[in-house]
XYZ file of C-alpha atoms in Angstrom:
214
model
C 58.288 147.972 107.017
C 59.628 146.351 103.935
C 57.064 143.413 102.826
C 58.306 142.665 99.562
C 59.087 139.278 99.095
C 63.018 138.531 98.837
C 64.694 137.562 95.699
C 64.896 133.724 94.872
C 68.539 133.047 95.024
C 70.671 132.003 92.272
C 71.281 128.798 91.469
C 74.621 127.856 89.555
C 74.872 125.362 86.899
C 73.106 126.103 83.160
C 70.181 128.256 83.088
C 66.759 127.275 83.117
C 63.732 127.014 80.696
C 65.604 125.986 77.467
C 68.997 124.977 78.328
C 71.460 124.413 75.059
C 71.888 121.170 73.895
C 74.183 118.573 72.266
C 71.626 118.227 69.004
C 71.377 121.744 69.387
C 75.020 122.659 68.248
C 75.211 120.073 65.783
C 72.272 121.149 64.136
C 73.971 124.664 63.981
C 77.613 123.278 63.066
C 75.932 120.829 60.230
C 74.384 123.783 58.597
C 77.478 125.897 58.815
C 79.976 123.432 57.878
C 77.668 122.646 54.895
C 77.355 126.355 54.293
C 80.907 127.871 54.637
C 82.968 124.776 54.420
C 84.827 123.282 57.676
C 87.624 126.227 57.810
C 85.794 128.772 56.982
C 83.807 127.811 59.949
C 84.208 129.280 63.095
C 83.152 128.163 66.994
C 81.640 131.523 67.562
C 79.642 131.726 64.353
C 78.276 128.070 65.475
C 77.362 129.121 68.949
C 75.554 132.726 67.375
C 73.568 129.991 65.068
C 72.991 128.017 68.088
C 72.095 130.813 70.302
C 74.896 129.398 73.336
C 78.309 130.685 74.596
C 81.473 129.278 73.108
C 82.715 127.852 76.111
C 80.271 125.418 75.650
C 81.221 123.845 72.344
C 84.218 122.717 74.363
C 82.490 121.155 77.040
C 81.004 118.941 74.836
C 82.870 118.502 72.184
C 86.702 119.682 73.071
C 87.010 121.370 69.612
C 86.136 122.108 65.843
C 87.647 118.632 65.292
C 85.448 117.125 67.660
C 82.090 119.390 66.968
C 82.570 118.291 63.123
C 83.414 114.575 64.129
C 79.913 114.238 65.795
C 78.284 116.183 62.939
C 79.554 113.325 61.048
C 79.073 110.618 63.367
C 75.407 111.899 63.056
C 74.770 111.604 59.413
C 76.843 108.041 59.603
C 74.536 106.778 62.769
C 71.171 107.870 60.779
C 71.556 106.619 57.759
C 73.490 103.473 58.626
C 72.454 103.145 61.736
C 74.326 99.670 62.737
C 71.178 98.324 64.906
C 69.135 98.359 62.316
C 71.159 96.803 60.199
C 71.743 93.876 62.284
C 68.627 93.971 63.481
C 66.656 92.044 60.890
C 66.857 88.879 58.833
C 70.512 87.490 59.024
C 69.953 86.135 55.255
C 69.419 89.636 53.844
C 72.314 91.037 55.563
C 73.970 92.232 52.561
C 71.313 93.530 51.263
C 70.940 95.590 53.916
C 74.843 97.059 54.230
C 74.778 97.906 50.606
C 71.470 99.418 50.890
C 72.912 101.612 54.346
C 76.330 102.394 52.682
C 74.474 103.694 49.084
C 71.697 105.834 50.792
C 74.641 107.456 53.235
C 76.600 108.153 50.446
C 74.231 109.283 47.612
C 73.212 111.943 49.931
C 74.428 115.403 48.331
C 74.820 117.042 51.970
C 76.634 113.786 53.335
C 78.976 114.041 49.897
C 79.752 117.830 50.629
C 81.033 117.109 54.409
C 83.080 114.076 52.833
C 85.119 116.609 50.849
C 85.925 118.810 53.925
C 89.476 117.395 54.483
C 91.215 115.183 56.294
C 89.064 115.468 58.940
C 86.479 114.023 57.128
C 88.339 111.347 56.238
C 89.425 110.729 59.773
C 85.873 110.496 61.234
C 84.919 107.947 58.561
C 87.623 105.548 59.512
C 86.872 105.468 62.497
C 82.489 105.113 62.192
C 83.821 102.080 60.214
C 86.514 100.384 62.106
C 85.139 101.252 65.485
C 81.434 100.919 64.819
C 80.490 99.110 62.217
C 84.186 96.014 62.017
C 83.430 95.866 66.081
C 79.804 95.048 65.862
C 79.787 92.976 63.486
C 82.580 90.625 64.890
C 79.727 90.963 68.337
C 76.822 89.533 65.348
C 78.669 87.074 63.650
C 79.910 85.419 66.656
C 82.126 82.724 66.307
C 86.227 82.079 65.981
C 86.720 83.874 62.394
C 83.981 86.298 62.912
C 86.616 89.233 63.020
C 88.126 87.679 59.990
C 84.014 87.373 58.329
C 83.745 91.589 59.538
C 86.757 92.685 58.412
C 86.249 91.237 55.181
C 82.643 92.970 54.906
C 83.763 96.465 55.944
C 86.585 95.793 53.354
C 84.651 95.351 50.505
C 82.162 98.257 51.634
C 85.185 100.486 52.138
C 86.145 99.112 48.444
C 82.647 100.436 47.382
C 83.197 103.890 49.301
C 86.491 104.743 47.363
C 85.505 103.368 43.577
C 81.935 105.184 43.760
C 82.570 107.895 45.931
C 85.816 109.091 47.138
C 88.068 108.435 44.090
C 85.409 107.237 41.917
C 86.454 104.722 38.582
C 83.643 105.152 35.544
C 82.216 101.464 35.923
C 81.240 101.551 39.519
C 80.211 104.834 39.781
C 77.525 104.334 36.573
C 75.717 101.398 38.598
C 72.545 102.357 40.285
C 72.597 101.440 44.041
C 70.192 98.658 42.890
C 72.774 97.779 40.552
C 75.568 97.997 42.974
C 73.149 95.846 45.539
C 73.176 93.108 42.431
C 76.425 93.102 42.239
C 77.853 92.930 45.798
C 75.541 90.441 47.350
C 76.802 87.556 46.160
C 80.057 88.637 47.400
C 79.035 89.139 50.873
C 77.362 86.343 50.674
C 78.672 82.888 52.451
C 79.646 80.478 49.595
C 77.760 77.863 52.030
C 74.698 79.966 51.647
C 74.883 80.379 47.442
C 75.449 76.610 47.629
C 71.916 76.049 49.165
C 70.455 78.188 46.971
C 71.582 76.880 44.095
C 70.769 73.252 45.235
C 67.066 74.390 45.790
C 66.984 76.126 42.809
C 67.835 72.770 40.886
C 65.080 70.979 42.830
C 62.281 73.362 42.220
C 63.648 73.178 38.280
C 63.588 69.492 38.554
C 59.913 69.661 40.409
C 58.558 71.605 37.488
C 59.749 69.454 35.193
C 62.157 71.389 33.519
C 64.534 68.575 32.882
C 68.022 67.640 34.476
C 70.375 70.157 35.365
C 74.016 69.563 35.286
C 75.985 70.330 38.569
């Protein structure tokens, strides 16, 4: 008589225990893209580094281009976290926008990823338009929200291009703090600048500084 317990029935789907995740694939891909570049990184190598079946890359990302886009999006989302940038005091939003862009682009690993062909440029464009621009429109509100948000993203895109992608000597020589000092007034609504100027004149008069010409 055989008293051995019956073997458990096999279940379909992924194995239990420590199933592979998108995060492990993105992490492995990021390491290899930085080490080998986009063109020399194979999906098999990424799968091997993550310890998963290569078919899971197609399942999660569709292609190597989709995987690279996710790596870039992850980098953008970490540094240029829209929820964090838009979640603070509206009066200091320009400061946070400039800081987020310079923090992202001053990162050496991110800069290296951006040099890896048209795929990188495409991801950056999509992030600026579909993530930042769309959220800015929602945040600003009003009939002219799209125009105002477009102006902001255009300025930020110009900063990226002239300081990092095709650097001009003067913008590239500025520190991030100097860049913020120059661009914050450009991103600040004129009404707010006028209010600050009036407040400054009132403060000067109250302190005995004499009349200030308008």
